[in-house]
Tab-separated table of C-alpha atoms in Angstrom:
chain	number	residue	atom	x	y	z
A	65	UNK	CA	27.014	6.060	12.148
A	66	UNK	CA	29.080	4.053	9.647
A	67	UNK	CA	32.792	4.210	10.371
A	68	UNK	CA	35.939	3.109	8.564
A	69	UNK	CA	39.595	3.051	9.563
A	70	UNK	CA	42.518	4.661	7.789
A	71	UNK	CA	43.447	1.437	5.944
A	72	UNK	CA	39.968	1.312	4.391
A	73	UNK	CA	40.208	5.001	3.538
A	74	UNK	CA	43.518	4.390	1.752
A	75	UNK	CA	41.813	1.788	-0.450
A	76	UNK	CA	38.871	4.085	-1.189
A	77	UNK	CA	41.055	7.035	-2.198
A	78	UNK	CA	41.910	5.319	-5.471
A	79	UNK	CA	38.265	5.898	-6.430
A	80	UNK	CA	36.157	9.013	-6.591
A	81	UNK	CA	35.152	9.864	-3.016
A	82	UNK	CA	34.363	13.114	-1.229
A	83	UNK	CA	36.569	13.450	1.857
A	84	UNK	CA	35.723	16.422	4.076
A	85	UNK	CA	38.285	17.570	6.668
A	86	UNK	CA	36.515	19.420	9.490
A	87	UNK	CA	39.629	20.562	11.363
A	88	UNK	CA	40.879	24.129	11.637
A	89	UNK	CA	42.943	25.663	8.793
A	90	UNK	CA	46.212	25.540	10.787
A	91	UNK	CA	45.735	21.808	11.462
A	92	UNK	CA	44.889	21.213	7.798
A	93	UNK	CA	48.048	23.057	6.692
A	94	UNK	CA	50.191	20.933	9.022
A	95	UNK	CA	49.113	17.560	7.590
A	96	UNK	CA	46.141	16.378	5.526
A	97	UNK	CA	45.031	13.330	3.605
A	98	UNK	CA	45.605	14.006	-0.118
A	99	UNK	CA	42.394	15.195	-1.732
A	100	UNK	CA	40.670	16.173	1.523
A	101	UNK	CA	38.488	19.280	1.270
A	102	UNK	CA	38.717	21.695	4.208
A	103	UNK	CA	35.374	22.733	5.701
A	104	UNK	CA	35.916	23.470	9.422
A	105	UNK	CA	33.293	22.026	11.759
A	106	UNK	CA	31.829	25.358	12.862
A	107	UNK	CA	31.314	26.420	9.223
A	108	UNK	CA	29.409	23.293	8.140
A	109	UNK	CA	25.902	24.818	8.601
A	110	UNK	CA	26.606	27.784	6.316
A	111	UNK	CA	28.658	25.780	3.809
A	112	UNK	CA	26.306	22.906	3.044
A	113	UNK	CA	26.030	24.184	-0.534
A	114	UNK	CA	29.806	23.621	-0.885
A	115	UNK	CA	29.496	19.914	-0.065
A	116	UNK	CA	30.224	17.691	-3.061
A	117	UNK	CA	27.865	14.786	-3.727
A	118	UNK	CA	25.619	12.977	-1.294
A	119	UNK	CA	27.986	10.401	0.277
A	120	UNK	CA	30.632	12.146	2.331
A	121	UNK	CA	33.595	10.724	4.221
A	122	UNK	CA	34.323	12.899	7.248
A	123	UNK	CA	37.753	13.249	8.869
A	124	UNK	CA	39.330	15.320	11.646
A	125	UNK	CA	42.366	14.755	13.889
A	126	UNK	CA	41.083	11.666	15.739
A	127	UNK	CA	37.410	11.172	14.845
A	128	UNK	CA	35.399	13.228	17.355
A	129	UNK	CA	34.734	16.411	15.394
A	130	UNK	CA	34.153	14.483	12.193
A	131	UNK	CA	31.572	12.324	13.984
A	132	UNK	CA	29.718	15.478	15.100
A	133	UNK	CA	29.746	16.798	11.525
A	134	UNK	CA	28.595	13.437	10.159
A	135	UNK	CA	25.709	13.283	12.638
A	136	UNK	CA	24.658	16.848	11.767
A	137	UNK	CA	24.711	16.152	8.021
A	138	UNK	CA	23.071	12.731	8.290
A	139	UNK	CA	20.155	14.356	10.124
A	140	UNK	CA	19.799	16.661	7.104
A	141	UNK	CA	19.793	13.990	4.411
A	142	UNK	CA	23.428	13.291	3.574
A	143	UNK	CA	24.997	9.859	3.778
A	144	UNK	CA	28.167	10.115	5.858
A	145	UNK	CA	30.929	7.781	6.953
A	146	UNK	CA	33.266	8.782	9.774
A	147	UNK	CA	37.002	8.024	9.525
A	148	UNK	CA	38.087	6.543	12.871
A	149	UNK	CA	41.611	7.495	13.876
A	150	UNK	CA	41.472	10.590	11.701
A	151	UNK	CA	44.418	12.384	10.175
A	152	UNK	CA	46.622	11.536	13.159
A	153	UNK	CA	45.980	7.839	12.551
A	154	UNK	CA	46.651	8.316	8.837
A	155	UNK	CA	50.048	9.928	9.468
A	156	UNK	CA	50.986	7.436	12.222
A	157	UNK	CA	50.196	4.537	9.868
A	158	UNK	CA	52.756	5.920	7.409
A	159	UNK	CA	50.397	6.916	4.606
A	160	UNK	CA	51.464	9.857	2.413
A	161	UNK	CA	50.077	13.242	3.352
A	162	UNK	CA	50.099	16.781	2.055
A	163	UNK	CA	51.132	19.814	4.085
A	164	UNK	CA	51.546	23.538	3.727
A	165	UNK	CA	49.065	26.255	2.895
A	166	UNK	CA	46.550	25.744	0.125
A	167	UNK	CA	45.328	28.158	-2.508
A	168	UNK	CA	41.554	28.232	-2.893
């Protein structure tokens, strides 16, 4: 499974990428990478039609749940890249993040 770190993700965010956050809503509200789309891990199978594009960057807190989601989607035809270090690594590295509830 292809993997990138948070520094690479920061560079990619200036472009048009699809970043999927597979954490739970309360984790997402606490801190999230700007532009990340919340689709919790357990909802991935029923929300595949909500996935934007074919190349997805997957993120969670540390990288475990996002790897599971990436493996699931890759087996079904998507191209996925896992973000090692996850949102925790993003925040710890000092990158800007969003927080608070979202309106969908």
